Amino acid sequence: MDFKQIQELIKMVNKSNIGEVTIEQKDFKVTIRQKEDNITQVVAAPAQMAAPVYAPQPAAQSQPVTGAAPASEKPKAEAPASNLVTIKSPMIGTFYRKSSPDKPSFVEPGDEITPGKVVCIIEAMKLFNEIESEISGKVVKVLVDDASPVEYDQPLFLVEPA
Amino acid sequence: MPDQPDDIYQDFPFVSLETVDSTNNYALHLVHAGLAQHGTAVFTYEQTAGKGQRQKTWHAAAGENILMSLLLRPEGLSIADQPALNAAVALGTYDFFSRYAGDGTSIKWPNDLYWQDRKAVGILVENIISAGTEGGGAWKWAVAGIGININQTNFGDFNRRPVSLRQITGRSYDLITLARELRHCVLKQYDALQKNGTAAILALYNQRLYKLHEKVKLKKDNRVFETEIRGVGADGRLTVFHGIEETFAHGEVEWIID
């Protein structure tokens, strides 16, 4: 696995809701773990003591500093985590990120939202509820998978208020 | 022919369109554009992308049916009252349809209308809720989309036979006249909800339920079972009885109609 592949992997994990990914190849093993606050951490360790010369370890460790934009930006943006607010579910139901399966999501991480912007649909008892944001800011993270059940008050979106 | 009611809602906006993707979408756009007024009707002769439930569509032959959305402002109602507003819309539609079609009309949980064992009306309610960061939310608008089979007599190859008013009565109708009458009936039940409260509306809704106190077949996961319809609660869940009482949310069970 080369540096570029690791970079791709970090990007993929960052965008997804995957908590942790471990990839083992021969005497090389890399684990990418997403912390709750979405800071991507790279832990690389040779699987066998006998392969210290194998290069991926330093390359992987340097990743958070020199790596792709999302990886290096996020820790900075999220350092004052107390600034972030969550948009919570006003009801029990099923959470949908799109108006229909073939449409784009209402919002993606990085999108700016303003009051009145529809961020998702929650369906309950065949009633479809367009959920609008009350606040302005930037969506940092979508906290619920498309088409999954949500509870009353469950955090749906992490937002950096404007 | 029933008497035409004095339409106390006749001055509310009535938008009539030749064709539109979906009257619900049009009504939702009015809300987002800040142009929504309570009681506004959006009527069309033809929908190019009629909405049914998620991943389903509503098909109606152009120029033969009522396709209408009503904008309702749920003042004084909380999100927990959504099943009651749904009941008011279904009841108003029932009042309208049964005037012409008579006793065979009933409300199939949660909000279709049946005539005998055939579907005559589909209702799709979409709400707009503003969600805060402190939890809870403000229910700002309800858009009640109502599709009623009126003059259509050929439904092609539907495996569940729908029915139209014309098939029931043998007459054909002027759509705009009927659509205005429908709006009158729904707004009247909405006003009754405001005046008499949610419990009164839900009690009436329960009296009109399709197959109330009768045995029906429901399918849950892959199991079909027979059970008796007991009613619908304030939370919108269906209560059934088969030795034990159970309640189901919409979507948890499929209703098998032979």
Coordinates of C-alpha atoms in Angstrom, one line a residue:
Chain A
M1 CA 0.0 0.0 0.0
D2 CA 1.5 3.3 -1.0
F3 CA 1.2 6.8 0.4
K4 CA -1.5 7.8 -2.1
Q5 CA -3.6 4.8 -1.3
I6 CA -3.5 5.6 2.4
Q7 CA -4.4 9.2 1.6
E8 CA -7.4 7.9 -0.4
L9 CA -8.4 5.7 2.5
I10 CA -8.3 8.5 5.0
K11 CA -10.4 10.7 2.7
M12 CA -12.9 7.9 2.4
V13 CA -13.1 7.2 6.1
N14 CA -13.4 10.9 6.8
K15 CA -16.4 11.3 4.5
S16 CA -18.1 8.1 5.8
N17 CA -19.6 7.1 9.0
I18 CA -17.1 4.3 9.4
G19 CA -15.7 4.2 12.9
E20 CA -12.5 2.2 12.2
V21 CA -10.8 0.5 9.3
T22 CA -7.9 -1.8 9.5
I23 CA -6.1 -3.1 6.5
E24 CA -3.4 -5.8 6.6
Q25 CA -1.1 -6.6 3.7
K26 CA 1.8 -9.0 4.2
D27 CA 3.8 -7.5 7.0
F28 CA 2.1 -4.1 7.0
K29 CA -1.0 -3.1 8.9
V30 CA -2.7 0.3 9.0
T31 CA -5.7 1.3 11.2
I32 CA -7.6 4.4 10.6
R33 CA -9.9 5.3 13.4
Q34 CA -12.4 8.2 13.4
K35 CA -12.9 9.8 16.8
E36 CA -16.2 11.0 17.9
D37 CA -15.3 14.5 17.0
N38 CA -14.3 13.3 13.5
I39 CA -10.6 13.9 13.8
T40 CA -8.9 11.3 11.6
Q41 CA -6.2 9.5 13.3
V42 CA -3.7 7.4 11.6
V43 CA -2.0 4.6 13.4
A44 CA 0.4 2.5 11.4
A45 CA 2.4 -0.3 12.8
P46 CA 4.4 -3.0 11.1
A47 CA 2.6 -6.3 11.8
Q48 CA 6.0 -8.0 12.3
M49 CA 9.0 -6.8 14.1
A50 CA 11.1 -8.1 11.3
A51 CA 10.1 -5.4 8.9
P52 CA 11.3 -2.1 10.4
V53 CA 12.7 -0.9 7.1
Y54 CA 9.4 -1.0 5.4
A55 CA 8.5 2.6 4.7
P56 CA 4.8 3.1 5.3
Q57 CA 5.0 3.9 9.0
P58 CA 6.6 7.3 8.8
A59 CA 4.7 8.1 5.7
A60 CA 1.4 7.4 7.4
Q61 CA 2.4 9.3 10.5
S62 CA 3.1 12.4 8.5
Q63 CA -0.3 12.2 7.0
P64 CA -2.2 14.4 9.4
V65 CA 0.3 17.2 8.7
T66 CA 1.0 17.0 5.0
G67 CA -2.1 15.0 3.9
A68 CA -5.2 15.9 2.1
A69 CA -7.1 19.0 2.9
P70 CA -9.9 17.4 4.9
A71 CA -7.5 15.7 7.2
S72 CA -5.4 18.7 7.9
E73 CA -8.3 21.2 8.1
K74 CA -10.6 19.3 10.4
P75 CA -8.6 19.3 13.6
K76 CA -8.2 23.1 13.3
A77 CA -11.8 23.7 12.5
E78 CA -13.0 21.5 15.3
A79 CA -10.5 22.4 18.0
P80 CA -13.0 24.8 19.7
A81 CA -15.6 21.9 19.8
S82 CA -17.7 23.8 22.2
N83 CA -18.7 26.3 19.5
L84 CA -20.5 23.6 17.6
V85 CA -24.2 23.1 17.9
T86 CA -26.4 20.2 16.9
I87 CA -29.7 20.3 15.1
K88 CA -31.9 17.8 16.9
S89 CA -34.8 15.7 15.7
P90 CA -38.1 17.2 16.7
M91 CA -39.8 13.8 16.4
I92 CA -39.6 10.1 16.2
G93 CA -39.5 8.8 12.7
T94 CA -37.3 7.7 9.8
F95 CA -34.6 10.1 8.7
Y96 CA -34.0 10.8 5.0
R97 CA -31.3 13.0 3.6
K98 CA -32.9 13.3 0.1
S99 CA -36.4 14.1 -1.1
S100 CA -36.3 10.9 -3.1
P101 CA -33.6 8.2 -3.7
D102 CA -32.5 9.7 -7.1
K103 CA -32.1 13.3 -5.8
P104 CA -29.0 14.8 -4.2
S105 CA -28.9 15.2 -0.5
F106 CA -30.4 18.4 1.0
V107 CA -27.1 19.2 2.7
E108 CA -23.5 17.9 2.7
P109 CA -20.7 18.5 5.2
G110 CA -19.2 21.9 4.3
D111 CA -22.5 23.4 3.1
E112 CA -23.6 26.8 4.5
I113 CA -27.1 26.8 5.8
T114 CA -29.5 29.6 6.7
P115 CA -32.8 29.7 8.6
G116 CA -35.5 28.0 6.5
K117 CA -33.1 25.8 4.6
V118 CA -34.5 22.2 4.4
V119 CA -31.9 19.8 5.9
C120 CA -33.7 16.5 5.9
I121 CA -37.1 14.7 5.9
I122 CA -38.4 12.7 8.8
E123 CA -41.3 10.4 8.0
A124 CA -43.7 9.2 10.7
M125 CA -47.0 7.4 10.1
K126 CA -47.0 8.3 6.4
L127 CA -46.6 12.0 7.2
F128 CA -43.6 13.5 5.6
N129 CA -41.9 16.3 7.5
E130 CA -39.5 18.7 5.9
I131 CA -37.1 19.8 8.6
E132 CA -35.8 23.3 8.3
S133 CA -32.8 24.8 10.1
E134 CA -33.5 27.6 12.5
I135 CA -29.9 28.7 12.5
S136 CA -27.2 29.9 10.1
G137 CA -23.9 28.2 9.9
K138 CA -21.8 25.5 8.2
V139 CA -22.7 21.8 8.4
V140 CA -19.7 20.0 9.9
K141 CA -21.1 16.5 10.0
V142 CA -24.2 14.5 9.3
L143 CA -24.7 12.4 12.4
V144 CA -27.3 9.9 11.1
D145 CA -27.3 7.5 8.1
D146 CA -29.9 8.0 5.4
A147 CA -33.2 6.0 5.9
S148 CA -32.5 5.1 9.6
P149 CA -34.8 5.5 12.5
V150 CA -34.3 8.6 14.8
E151 CA -35.6 9.3 18.3
Y152 CA -37.0 12.6 19.7
D153 CA -34.1 15.0 20.4
Q154 CA -31.5 12.8 18.7
P155 CA -28.7 15.0 17.2
L156 CA -28.9 15.0 13.4
F157 CA -26.4 17.6 12.2
L158 CA -23.3 19.1 13.7
V159 CA -23.2 22.8 12.8
E160 CA -20.6 25.5 13.2
P161 CA -22.8 28.6 13.8
A162 CA -22.2 31.6 11.7
Chain B
M1 CA -77.4 15.9 -6.0
P2 CA -76.5 17.3 -2.6
D3 CA -77.1 20.9 -1.9
Q4 CA -74.2 23.2 -2.6
P5 CA -73.0 24.5 0.7
D6 CA -72.5 28.2 1.1
D7 CA -68.8 28.3 0.7
I8 CA -67.5 30.4 3.5
Y9 CA -64.0 29.6 2.3
Q10 CA -64.6 30.8 -1.3
D11 CA -62.4 33.9 -1.0
F12 CA -59.4 31.9 0.0
P13 CA -56.9 31.6 -2.9
F14 CA -57.7 28.9 -5.4
V15 CA -54.8 28.2 -7.8
S16 CA -55.8 26.2 -10.9
L17 CA -53.1 24.8 -13.1
E18 CA -53.3 23.0 -16.4
T19 CA -50.3 20.9 -15.6
V20 CA -47.7 20.7 -12.8
D21 CA -45.1 18.2 -11.5
S22 CA -47.0 17.8 -8.3
T23 CA -49.5 20.1 -6.5
N24 CA -47.7 19.3 -3.2
N25 CA -44.4 20.6 -4.7
Y26 CA -46.2 23.7 -5.9
A27 CA -47.7 24.3 -2.5
L28 CA -44.3 23.7 -0.7
H29 CA -42.7 26.2 -3.1
L30 CA -45.3 28.8 -2.0
V31 CA -44.3 28.2 1.6
H32 CA -40.6 28.5 0.8
A33 CA -41.2 31.7 -1.2
G34 CA -43.1 33.2 1.8
L35 CA -46.4 33.3 -0.2
A36 CA -48.4 30.7 1.7
Q37 CA -51.8 31.6 3.0
H38 CA -53.9 29.3 5.1
G39 CA -56.7 27.6 3.1
T40 CA -55.0 28.1 -0.3
A41 CA -55.9 25.3 -2.8
V42 CA -53.6 24.3 -5.6
F43 CA -55.6 22.3 -8.2
T44 CA -54.3 20.8 -11.4
Y45 CA -55.8 18.8 -14.3
E46 CA -52.5 16.9 -14.8
Q47 CA -49.5 15.9 -12.7
T48 CA -46.4 14.9 -14.4
A49 CA -44.7 13.6 -11.2
G50 CA -47.6 13.0 -8.8
K51 CA -46.4 12.1 -5.4
G52 CA -47.4 9.0 -3.4
Q53 CA -45.6 7.7 -0.4
R54 CA -41.8 7.6 -0.6
Q55 CA -40.7 5.8 -3.7
K56 CA -44.3 5.5 -4.9
T57 CA -46.1 7.7 -7.4
W58 CA -49.7 8.7 -7.9
H59 CA -51.0 8.1 -11.4
A60 CA -54.1 9.8 -12.6
A61 CA -55.4 10.3 -16.2
A62 CA -55.1 13.9 -17.2
G63 CA -58.3 16.0 -16.9
E64 CA -60.4 13.3 -15.2
N65 CA -59.6 13.6 -11.5
I66 CA -59.2 15.9 -8.6
L67 CA -55.5 16.5 -7.8
M68 CA -55.4 19.2 -5.2
S69 CA -53.2 20.3 -2.3
L70 CA -54.4 22.4 0.6
L71 CA -52.2 24.7 2.6
L72 CA -53.0 24.5 6.3
R73 CA -51.4 26.5 9.1
P74 CA -51.4 24.4 12.2
E75 CA -51.9 27.2 14.7
G76 CA -52.0 26.1 18.3
L77 CA -51.1 22.5 17.3
S78 CA -47.9 20.7 18.4
I79 CA -46.0 18.2 16.4
A80 CA -47.6 15.5 18.5
D81 CA -51.0 16.5 17.1
Q82 CA -50.0 15.5 13.5
P83 CA -52.2 12.4 13.6
A84 CA -55.2 14.6 14.5
L85 CA -54.6 16.9 11.6
N86 CA -54.3 13.9 9.3
A87 CA -57.6 12.7 10.7
A88 CA -59.2 16.0 10.0
V89 CA -58.1 16.0 6.4
A90 CA -59.3 12.4 6.0
L91 CA -62.6 13.2 7.6
G92 CA -63.2 16.3 5.4
T93 CA -62.4 14.2 2.3
Y94 CA -64.8 11.5 3.6
D95 CA -67.5 14.1 4.1
F96 CA -67.1 15.2 0.5
F97 CA -66.8 11.8 -1.1
S98 CA -69.6 10.2 0.9
R99 CA -72.1 12.9 -0.1
Y100 CA -71.9 11.5 -3.6
A101 CA -70.8 7.9 -3.1
G102 CA -72.8 7.1 0.0
D103 CA -72.5 4.5 2.7
G104 CA -69.8 2.4 1.2
T105 CA -67.2 5.1 1.9
S106 CA -64.6 4.6 4.7
I107 CA -61.2 5.7 5.8
K108 CA -58.4 3.2 5.6
W109 CA -55.7 3.8 8.1
P110 CA -53.9 6.1 8.0
N111 CA -55.5 8.2 5.3
D112 CA -56.8 6.5 2.1
L113 CA -60.4 6.5 1.3
Y114 CA -62.1 3.3 0.2
W115 CA -65.5 2.7 -1.4
Q116 CA -66.4 -0.9 -0.4
D117 CA -63.1 -2.7 -0.9
R118 CA -61.7 -0.4 -3.6
K119 CA -59.4 2.6 -3.2
A120 CA -61.0 5.9 -4.4
V121 CA -58.7 8.5 -2.7
G122 CA -55.1 8.8 -1.8
I123 CA -53.9 11.5 0.6
L124 CA -50.3 12.6 1.1
V125 CA -49.5 15.1 3.9
E126 CA -46.2 16.9 3.9
N127 CA -45.3 19.2 6.8
I128 CA -42.8 21.9 7.3
I129 CA -41.1 22.0 10.7
S130 CA -38.4 24.3 11.9
A131 CA -36.0 22.4 14.1
G132 CA -34.0 24.2 16.8
T133 CA -30.7 23.3 18.5
E134 CA -32.4 23.1 21.9
G135 CA -34.6 20.2 20.8
G136 CA -38.3 20.3 19.8
G137 CA -39.5 22.2 16.8
A138 CA -42.1 24.5 15.4
W139 CA -44.7 23.0 13.0
K140 CA -45.2 25.8 10.5
W141 CA -47.2 24.4 7.7
A142 CA -49.1 21.3 6.5
V143 CA -49.6 20.6 2.8
A144 CA -52.4 18.1 2.4
G145 CA -52.3 16.5 -1.1
I146 CA -55.6 14.8 -2.1
G147 CA -56.0 12.7 -5.2
I148 CA -59.6 11.6 -5.9
N149 CA -60.7 9.4 -8.8
I150 CA -63.6 11.2 -10.3
N151 CA -64.4 10.7 -14.0
Q152 CA -61.7 8.1 -14.9
T153 CA -63.1 4.7 -15.8
N154 CA -60.1 2.9 -17.2
F155 CA -57.3 2.2 -14.7
G156 CA -55.3 -0.1 -16.9
D157 CA -53.7 -3.1 -15.1
F158 CA -53.7 -2.2 -11.5
N159 CA -53.8 -5.4 -9.5
R160 CA -55.8 -3.7 -6.8
R161 CA -58.9 -2.3 -8.5
P162 CA -59.3 1.4 -7.8
V163 CA -62.7 3.0 -8.2
S164 CA -63.9 6.4 -9.3
L165 CA -67.0 8.4 -8.4
R166 CA -68.3 8.0 -12.0
Q167 CA -68.0 4.2 -11.7
I168 CA -70.1 4.4 -8.5
T169 CA -72.8 6.8 -9.5
G170 CA -72.7 6.6 -13.3
R171 CA -72.4 10.3 -13.7
S172 CA -69.6 12.6 -14.7
Y173 CA -68.6 15.8 -12.9
D174 CA -67.2 19.2 -13.2
L175 CA -63.8 19.0 -11.5
I176 CA -63.4 22.6 -10.3
T177 CA -66.9 22.7 -8.7
L178 CA -66.1 19.5 -6.9
A179 CA -62.6 20.6 -5.9
R180 CA -64.0 23.7 -4.3
E181 CA -66.5 21.6 -2.5
L182 CA -63.8 19.3 -1.3
R183 CA -61.8 22.3 0.1
H184 CA -64.9 23.5 1.9
C185 CA -65.3 20.0 3.6
V186 CA -61.6 19.7 4.6
L187 CA -61.4 23.3 6.0
K188 CA -64.6 22.7 7.9
Q189 CA -63.1 19.7 9.6
Y190 CA -59.9 21.6 10.2
D191 CA -61.9 24.3 11.9
A192 CA -63.7 21.6 14.0
L193 CA -60.3 20.4 15.1
Q194 CA -59.4 23.9 16.2
K195 CA -62.7 24.3 18.0
N196 CA -63.3 20.9 19.5
G197 CA -59.8 19.6 20.0
T198 CA -58.0 16.5 18.9
A199 CA -59.9 13.9 20.9
A200 CA -63.2 14.8 19.2
I201 CA -61.7 14.6 15.7
L202 CA -60.0 11.3 16.5
A203 CA -63.2 9.8 17.9
L204 CA -65.1 10.7 14.7
Y205 CA -62.2 9.4 12.5
N206 CA -62.3 6.1 14.4
Q207 CA -66.1 5.8 13.7
R208 CA -65.3 6.1 9.9
L209 CA -62.5 3.5 9.8
Y210 CA -62.4 0.9 7.2
K211 CA -63.0 -2.6 8.6
L212 CA -63.5 -1.3 12.2
H213 CA -64.3 -4.3 14.5
E214 CA -63.8 -6.6 11.5
K215 CA -61.1 -9.3 10.9
V216 CA -58.4 -8.3 8.4
K217 CA -55.1 -9.8 7.2
L218 CA -51.9 -8.0 8.1
K219 CA -48.4 -8.9 7.1
K220 CA -45.5 -8.3 9.3
D221 CA -42.0 -9.3 8.1
N222 CA -43.0 -12.4 6.2
R223 CA -45.8 -13.6 8.4
V224 CA -49.5 -13.0 7.5
F225 CA -51.9 -13.1 10.4
E226 CA -55.6 -12.4 11.0
T227 CA -56.6 -9.8 13.4
E228 CA -59.4 -7.5 14.3
I229 CA -59.2 -3.7 13.8
R230 CA -59.8 -1.9 17.1
G231 CA -59.0 1.7 16.2
V232 CA -56.3 4.3 15.9
G233 CA -54.7 6.1 18.8
A234 CA -53.8 9.8 19.3
D235 CA -50.2 8.8 18.3
G236 CA -51.6 7.5 15.0
R237 CA -50.8 3.9 15.7
L238 CA -53.3 1.2 14.7
T239 CA -54.6 -1.0 17.5
V240 CA -55.5 -4.6 16.6
F241 CA -56.7 -7.6 18.6
H242 CA -55.8 -11.3 18.1
G243 CA -56.0 -12.9 21.5
I244 CA -53.8 -10.0 22.6
E245 CA -53.9 -6.4 21.8
E246 CA -51.1 -5.0 19.7
T247 CA -50.4 -1.6 18.2
F248 CA -48.5 -0.9 15.0
A249 CA -46.9 2.2 13.4
H250 CA -47.5 2.8 9.7
G251 CA -44.9 0.9 7.8
E252 CA -44.5 -1.9 10.4
V253 CA -47.3 -3.9 8.9
E254 CA -48.7 -4.3 5.4
W255 CA -52.5 -4.6 5.0
I256 CA -53.4 -7.5 2.7
I257 CA -56.7 -6.8 0.8
D258 CA -58.0 -9.7 -1.3

